[in-house]
Short mmCIF file of C-alpha atoms in Angstrom, two decimals:
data_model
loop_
_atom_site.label_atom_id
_atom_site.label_comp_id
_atom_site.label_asym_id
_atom_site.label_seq_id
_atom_site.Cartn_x
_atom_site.Cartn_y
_atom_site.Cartn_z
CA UNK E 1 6.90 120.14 102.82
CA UNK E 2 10.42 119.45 102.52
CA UNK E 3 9.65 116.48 99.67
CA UNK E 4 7.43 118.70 97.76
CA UNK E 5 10.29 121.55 97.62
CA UNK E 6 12.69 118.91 96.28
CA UNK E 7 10.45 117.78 93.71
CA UNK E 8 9.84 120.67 92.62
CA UNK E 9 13.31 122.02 92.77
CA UNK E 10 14.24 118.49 90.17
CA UNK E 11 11.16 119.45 88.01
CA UNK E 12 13.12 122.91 87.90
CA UNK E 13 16.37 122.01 87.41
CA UNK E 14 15.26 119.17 84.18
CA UNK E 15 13.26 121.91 82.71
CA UNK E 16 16.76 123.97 83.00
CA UNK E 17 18.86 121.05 81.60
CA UNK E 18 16.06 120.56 78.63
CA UNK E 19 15.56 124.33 77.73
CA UNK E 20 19.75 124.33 77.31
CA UNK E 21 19.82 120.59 75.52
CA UNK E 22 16.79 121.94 73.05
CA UNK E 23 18.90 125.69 72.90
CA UNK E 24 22.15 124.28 71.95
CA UNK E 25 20.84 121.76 68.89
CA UNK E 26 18.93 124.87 67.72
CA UNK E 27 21.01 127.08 67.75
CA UNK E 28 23.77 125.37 66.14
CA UNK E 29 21.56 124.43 63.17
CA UNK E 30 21.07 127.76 62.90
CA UNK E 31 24.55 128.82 62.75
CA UNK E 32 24.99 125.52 60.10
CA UNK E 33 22.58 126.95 57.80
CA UNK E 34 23.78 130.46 57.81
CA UNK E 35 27.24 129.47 57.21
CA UNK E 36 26.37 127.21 54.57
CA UNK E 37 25.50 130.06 52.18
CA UNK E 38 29.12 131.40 52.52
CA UNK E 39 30.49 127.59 52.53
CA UNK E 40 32.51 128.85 55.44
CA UNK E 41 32.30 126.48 58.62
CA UNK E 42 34.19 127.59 62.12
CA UNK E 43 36.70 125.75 63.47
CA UNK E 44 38.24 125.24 67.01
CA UNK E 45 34.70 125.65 68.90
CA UNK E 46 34.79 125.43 72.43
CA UNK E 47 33.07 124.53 75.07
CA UNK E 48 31.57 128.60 75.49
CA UNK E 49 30.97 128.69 71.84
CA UNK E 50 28.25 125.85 72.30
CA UNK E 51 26.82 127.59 75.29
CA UNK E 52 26.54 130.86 73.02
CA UNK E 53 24.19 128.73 70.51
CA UNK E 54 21.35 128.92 73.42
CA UNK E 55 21.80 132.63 73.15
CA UNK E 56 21.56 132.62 69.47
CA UNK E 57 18.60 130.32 70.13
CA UNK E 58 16.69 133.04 72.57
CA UNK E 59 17.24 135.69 70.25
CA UNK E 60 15.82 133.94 67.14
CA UNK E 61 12.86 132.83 69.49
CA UNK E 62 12.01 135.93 70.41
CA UNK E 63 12.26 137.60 67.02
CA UNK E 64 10.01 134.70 65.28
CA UNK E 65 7.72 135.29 68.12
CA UNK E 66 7.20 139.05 67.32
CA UNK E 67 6.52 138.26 63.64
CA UNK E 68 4.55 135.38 63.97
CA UNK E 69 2.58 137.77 66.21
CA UNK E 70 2.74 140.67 63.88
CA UNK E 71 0.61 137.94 60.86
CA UNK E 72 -1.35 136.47 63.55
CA UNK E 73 -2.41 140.02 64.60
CA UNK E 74 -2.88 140.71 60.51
CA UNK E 75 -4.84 137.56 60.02
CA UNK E 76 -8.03 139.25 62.92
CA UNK E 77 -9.93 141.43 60.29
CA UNK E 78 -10.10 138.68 57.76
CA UNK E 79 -12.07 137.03 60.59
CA UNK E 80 -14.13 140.21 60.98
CA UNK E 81 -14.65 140.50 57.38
CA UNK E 82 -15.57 137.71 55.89
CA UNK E 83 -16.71 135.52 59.08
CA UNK E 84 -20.09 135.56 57.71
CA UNK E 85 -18.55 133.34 54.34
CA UNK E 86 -16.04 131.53 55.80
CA UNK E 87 -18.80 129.81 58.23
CA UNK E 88 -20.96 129.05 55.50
CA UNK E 89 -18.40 127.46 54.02
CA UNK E 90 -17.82 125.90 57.26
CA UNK E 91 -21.26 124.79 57.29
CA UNK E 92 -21.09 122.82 54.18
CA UNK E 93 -18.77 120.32 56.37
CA UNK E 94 -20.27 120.01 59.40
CA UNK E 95 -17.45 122.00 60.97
CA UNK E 96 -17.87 124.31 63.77
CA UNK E 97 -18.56 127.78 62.75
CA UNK E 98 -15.42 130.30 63.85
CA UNK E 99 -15.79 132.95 66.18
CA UNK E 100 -14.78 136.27 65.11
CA UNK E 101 -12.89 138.62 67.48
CA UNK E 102 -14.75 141.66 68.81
CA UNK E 103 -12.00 143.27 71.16
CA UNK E 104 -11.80 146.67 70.12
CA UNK E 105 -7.87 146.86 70.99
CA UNK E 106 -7.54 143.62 68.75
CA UNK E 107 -9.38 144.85 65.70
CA UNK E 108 -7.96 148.15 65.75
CA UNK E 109 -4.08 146.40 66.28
CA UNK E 110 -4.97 144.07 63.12
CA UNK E 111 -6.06 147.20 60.93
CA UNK E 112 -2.86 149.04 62.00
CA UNK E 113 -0.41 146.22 61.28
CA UNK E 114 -2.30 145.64 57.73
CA UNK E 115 -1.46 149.15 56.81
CA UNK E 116 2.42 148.70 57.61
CA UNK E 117 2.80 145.64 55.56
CA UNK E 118 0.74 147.36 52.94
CA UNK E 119 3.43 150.85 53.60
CA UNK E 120 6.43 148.34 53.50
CA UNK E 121 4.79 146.46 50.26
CA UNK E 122 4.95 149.77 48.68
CA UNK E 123 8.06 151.29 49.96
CA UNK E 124 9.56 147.68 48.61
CA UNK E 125 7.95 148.63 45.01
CA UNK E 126 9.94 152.23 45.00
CA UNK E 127 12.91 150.69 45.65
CA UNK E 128 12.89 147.91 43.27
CA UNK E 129 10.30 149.09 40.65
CA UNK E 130 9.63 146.04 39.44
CA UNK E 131 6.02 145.06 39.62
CA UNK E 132 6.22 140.59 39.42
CA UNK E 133 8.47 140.92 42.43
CA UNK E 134 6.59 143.06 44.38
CA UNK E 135 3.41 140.56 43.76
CA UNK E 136 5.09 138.10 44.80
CA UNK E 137 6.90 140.17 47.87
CA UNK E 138 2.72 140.51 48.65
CA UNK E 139 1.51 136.80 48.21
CA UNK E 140 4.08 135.73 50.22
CA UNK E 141 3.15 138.23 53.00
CA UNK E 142 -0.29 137.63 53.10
CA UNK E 143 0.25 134.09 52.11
CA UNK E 144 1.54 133.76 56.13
CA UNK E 145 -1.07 135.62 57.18
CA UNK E 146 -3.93 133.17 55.13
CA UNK E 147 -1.84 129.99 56.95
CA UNK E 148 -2.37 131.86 60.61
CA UNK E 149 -6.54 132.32 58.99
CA UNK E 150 -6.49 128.82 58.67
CA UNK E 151 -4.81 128.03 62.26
CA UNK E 152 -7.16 130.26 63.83
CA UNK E 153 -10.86 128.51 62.48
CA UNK E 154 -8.63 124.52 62.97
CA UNK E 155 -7.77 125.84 66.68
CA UNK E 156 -11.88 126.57 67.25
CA UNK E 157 -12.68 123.62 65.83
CA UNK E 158 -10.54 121.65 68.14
CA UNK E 159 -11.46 123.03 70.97
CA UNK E 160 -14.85 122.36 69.78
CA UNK E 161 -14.19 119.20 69.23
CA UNK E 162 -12.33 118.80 72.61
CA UNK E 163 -15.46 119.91 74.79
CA UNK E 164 -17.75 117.85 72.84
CA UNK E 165 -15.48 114.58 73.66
CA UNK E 166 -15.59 115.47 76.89
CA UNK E 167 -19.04 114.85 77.03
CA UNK E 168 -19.95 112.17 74.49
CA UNK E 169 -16.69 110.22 73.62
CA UNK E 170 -16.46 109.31 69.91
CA UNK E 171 -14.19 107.35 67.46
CA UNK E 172 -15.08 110.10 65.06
CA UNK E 173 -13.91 112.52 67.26
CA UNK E 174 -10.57 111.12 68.39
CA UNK E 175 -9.98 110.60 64.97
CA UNK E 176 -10.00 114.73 64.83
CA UNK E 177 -8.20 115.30 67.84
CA UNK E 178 -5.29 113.08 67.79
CA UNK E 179 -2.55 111.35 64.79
CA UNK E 180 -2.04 107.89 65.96
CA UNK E 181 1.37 105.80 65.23
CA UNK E 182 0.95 102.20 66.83
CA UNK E 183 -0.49 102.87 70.09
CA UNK E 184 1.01 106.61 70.45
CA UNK E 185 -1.39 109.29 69.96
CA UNK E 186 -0.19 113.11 69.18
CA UNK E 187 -2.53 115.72 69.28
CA UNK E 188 -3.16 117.11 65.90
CA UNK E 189 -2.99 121.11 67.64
CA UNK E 190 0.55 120.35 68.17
CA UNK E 191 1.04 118.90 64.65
CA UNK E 192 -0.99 122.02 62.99
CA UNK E 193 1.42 124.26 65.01
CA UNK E 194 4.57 122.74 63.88
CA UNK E 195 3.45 122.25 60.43
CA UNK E 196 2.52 126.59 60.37
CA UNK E 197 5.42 127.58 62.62
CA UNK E 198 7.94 125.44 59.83
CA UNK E 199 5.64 126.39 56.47
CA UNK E 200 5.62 130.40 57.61
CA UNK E 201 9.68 130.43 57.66
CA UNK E 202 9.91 129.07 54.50
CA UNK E 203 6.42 130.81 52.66
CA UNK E 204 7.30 134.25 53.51
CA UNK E 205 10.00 136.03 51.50
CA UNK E 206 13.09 135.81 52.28
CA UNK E 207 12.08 135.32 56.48
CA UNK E 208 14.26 132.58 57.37
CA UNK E 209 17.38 134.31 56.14
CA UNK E 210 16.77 138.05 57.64
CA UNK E 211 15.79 136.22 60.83
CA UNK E 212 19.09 134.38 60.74
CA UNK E 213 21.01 137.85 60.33
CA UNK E 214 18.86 140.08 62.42
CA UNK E 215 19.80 137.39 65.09
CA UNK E 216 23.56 137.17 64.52
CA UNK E 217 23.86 140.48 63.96
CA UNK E 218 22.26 141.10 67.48
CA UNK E 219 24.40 138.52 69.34
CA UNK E 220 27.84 140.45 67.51
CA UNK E 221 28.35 137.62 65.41
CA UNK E 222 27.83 139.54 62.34
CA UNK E 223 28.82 143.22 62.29
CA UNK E 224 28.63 145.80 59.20
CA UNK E 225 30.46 148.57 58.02
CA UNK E 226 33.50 148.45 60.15
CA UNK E 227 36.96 149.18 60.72
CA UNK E 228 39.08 146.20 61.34
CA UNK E 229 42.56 146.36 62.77
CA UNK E 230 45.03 143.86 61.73
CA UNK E 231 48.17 142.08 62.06
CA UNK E 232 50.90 143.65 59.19
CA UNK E 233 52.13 139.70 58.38
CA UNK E 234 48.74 139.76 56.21
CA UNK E 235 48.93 143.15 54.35
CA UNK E 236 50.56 141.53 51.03
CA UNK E 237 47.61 138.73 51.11
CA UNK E 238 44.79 140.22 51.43
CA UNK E 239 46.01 143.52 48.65
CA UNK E 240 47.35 140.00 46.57
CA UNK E 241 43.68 138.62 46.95
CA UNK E 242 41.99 142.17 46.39
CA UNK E 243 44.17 143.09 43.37
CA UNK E 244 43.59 139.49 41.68
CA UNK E 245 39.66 139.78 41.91
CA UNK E 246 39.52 143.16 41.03
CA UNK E 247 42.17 144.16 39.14
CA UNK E 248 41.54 147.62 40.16
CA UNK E 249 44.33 149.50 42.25
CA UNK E 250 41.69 151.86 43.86
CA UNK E 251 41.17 149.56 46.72
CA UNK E 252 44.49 148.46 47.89
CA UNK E 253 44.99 152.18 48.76
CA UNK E 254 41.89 151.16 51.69
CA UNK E 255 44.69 149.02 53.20
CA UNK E 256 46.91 151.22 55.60
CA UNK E 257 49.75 150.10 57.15
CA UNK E 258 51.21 151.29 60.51
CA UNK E 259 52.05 149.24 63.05
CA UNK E 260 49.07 147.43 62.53
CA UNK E 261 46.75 147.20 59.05
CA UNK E 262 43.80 148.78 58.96
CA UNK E 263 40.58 148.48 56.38
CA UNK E 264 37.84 150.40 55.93
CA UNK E 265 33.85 149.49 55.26
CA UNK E 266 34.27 145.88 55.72
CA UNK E 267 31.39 143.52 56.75
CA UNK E 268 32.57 140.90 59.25
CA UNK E 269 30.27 137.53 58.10
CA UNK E 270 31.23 135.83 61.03
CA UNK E 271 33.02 136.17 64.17
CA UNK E 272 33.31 135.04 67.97
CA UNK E 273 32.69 131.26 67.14
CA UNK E 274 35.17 129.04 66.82
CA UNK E 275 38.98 130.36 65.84
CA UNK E 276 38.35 132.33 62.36
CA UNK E 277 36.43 135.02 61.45
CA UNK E 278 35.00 136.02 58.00
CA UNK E 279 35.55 139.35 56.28
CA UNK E 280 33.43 140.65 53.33
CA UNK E 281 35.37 143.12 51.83
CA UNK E 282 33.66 144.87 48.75
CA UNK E 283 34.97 146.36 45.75
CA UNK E 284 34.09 150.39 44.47
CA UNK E 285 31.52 150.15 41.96
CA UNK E 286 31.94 150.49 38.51
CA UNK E 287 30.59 152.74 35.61
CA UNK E 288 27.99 150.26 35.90
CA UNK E 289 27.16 150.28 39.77
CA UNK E 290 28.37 146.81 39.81
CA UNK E 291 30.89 145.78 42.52
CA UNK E 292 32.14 142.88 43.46
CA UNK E 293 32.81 141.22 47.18
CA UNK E 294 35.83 139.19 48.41
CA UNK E 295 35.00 136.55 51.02
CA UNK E 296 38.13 136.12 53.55
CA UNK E 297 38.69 134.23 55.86
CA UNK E 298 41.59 134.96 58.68
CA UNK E 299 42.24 133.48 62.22
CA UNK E 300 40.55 135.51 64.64
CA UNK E 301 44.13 136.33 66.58
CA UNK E 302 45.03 138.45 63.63
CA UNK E 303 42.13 140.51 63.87
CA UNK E 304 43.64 143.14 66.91
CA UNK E 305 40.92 145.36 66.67
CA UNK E 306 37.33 146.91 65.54
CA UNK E 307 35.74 150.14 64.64
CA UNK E 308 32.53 151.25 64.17
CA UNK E 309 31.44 154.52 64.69
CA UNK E 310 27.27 154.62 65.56
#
């Protein structure tokens, strides 16, 4: 009794160790990629700051899991509709046909999240009014949702393929079910999942980047609109910086000076990682609703405070 509680208390605490190992590398390529669009990489990372990456990590996990869920969900009545087709299609290669779903609670979930990307499709079309990005804004939608189609009719035909093994062992078969190298076999489910899980990041628009800020923005890292307090010693550089890439007075007058410096509508890029933060502060817009944005980057000690009214 004793031996099996130990055992299962080491299987426990390598799962921990793992889950943390896997968390941390994750989570710090995320943070690599997202500050490689501002070229702006933290320094002076402790040992807390790599324990935050398995935060970042759960956060992004869960938030991929809802939208892979939300396509997956989308993908259901394109089983219902045109099972009948895709199984003759099947057909032609000897491939198990797919079963369609029949849940009630599944169909009717599909046909509701269909009409919000369809809403959000639209409502992207208002906003932009431009038609070729808005088609392409849809393929790239419902492009994830034909790669979860695909998963979906593979999966059954795996399992398929799986019970039928089972039963009468063939090279043919193996041949389906697993991707040899040498003598190691991988199943080719696992490979299929990695392959979708990597391809949907990159197919639909935009998705890898709003997950990255959605994320950071969630774990503080990346904060909008705010008030930042700080330190007078760097009043005359950042209205030197602001003056010389705008060469517009208006927004120097933003920069009040008490005790401490304060400034108005900034967007704080990155923060709580390492020993600088980075400050977006934009410009007014012009006659021609242009503005521009100055990236900044100051040690976080000279940051004494943030505001942010909700």
């Amino acid at each position: 009794m004793i031996s099996n509680l130990e055992s299962i208390i080491k299987v426990i605490r390598n799962a921990v160790a793992l889950f943390g190992l896997v968390g941390n590398v994750f989570g710090a390529i995320i943070i690599f990629f997202y500050c490689m669009r501002y070229d702006f990489y933290p320094v002076g990372i402790s040992v807390g700051d790599v324990l935050f990456c398995v935060y970042i990590f759960i956060i992004y996990g869960f938030l991929y899991f809802i939208f892979i869920f939300q396509l997956y969900m989308a993908s259901q009545i394109s089983l219902v509709l045109f099972g009948k087709s895709i199984n003759k299609f099947l057909n032609r290669f000897n491939i198990c046909p797919t079963i369609c779903p029949k849940e009630k609670i599944k169909i009717f979930l599909s046909i509701l999240i269909n009409l919000v990307f369809l809403a959000y499709i639209f409502y992207f079309w208002v906003q932009k009014e431009k038609f070729v990005e808005t088609a392409f804004f849809f393929l790239a939608i419902y492009g994830g949702v034909f790669i979860l189609i695909f998963y979906c009719i593979f999966n059954q035909h795996w399992d398929n393929v799986y019970k039928i093994n089972q039963c009468e062992p063939s090279e043919k078969n193996i041949n389906i079910l697993y991707f040899k190298i040498g003598k190691i076999k991988i199943s080719s489910k696992l490979i299929i999942i990695i392959y979708a899980l990597i391809l949907l990041l990159f197919c639909v628009n935009n998705m890898m980047i709003n997950l990255t800020d959605i994320t950071l923005k969630l774990a503080g890292v990346r904060q909008a609109s705010v008030t930042i307090y700080i330190d007078k010693n760097y009043q005359k550089l950042l209205q030197s910086r602001i003056a010389k890439i705008t060469k517009n007075s208006t927004l120097n007058s933003e920069i009040k000076c008490f005790e401490l410096c304060y400034i108005e509508n900034v967007n704080i890029l990155f923060s709580g990682i390492g020993t600088e933060t980075l400050l977006e502060i934009k410009t007014p817009k012009d006659k021609q609703g242009q503005q521009q944005a100055l990236l900044i980057s100051l040690p976080s000690s000279a940051i004494k405070g943030k505001e942010q009214i909700h």
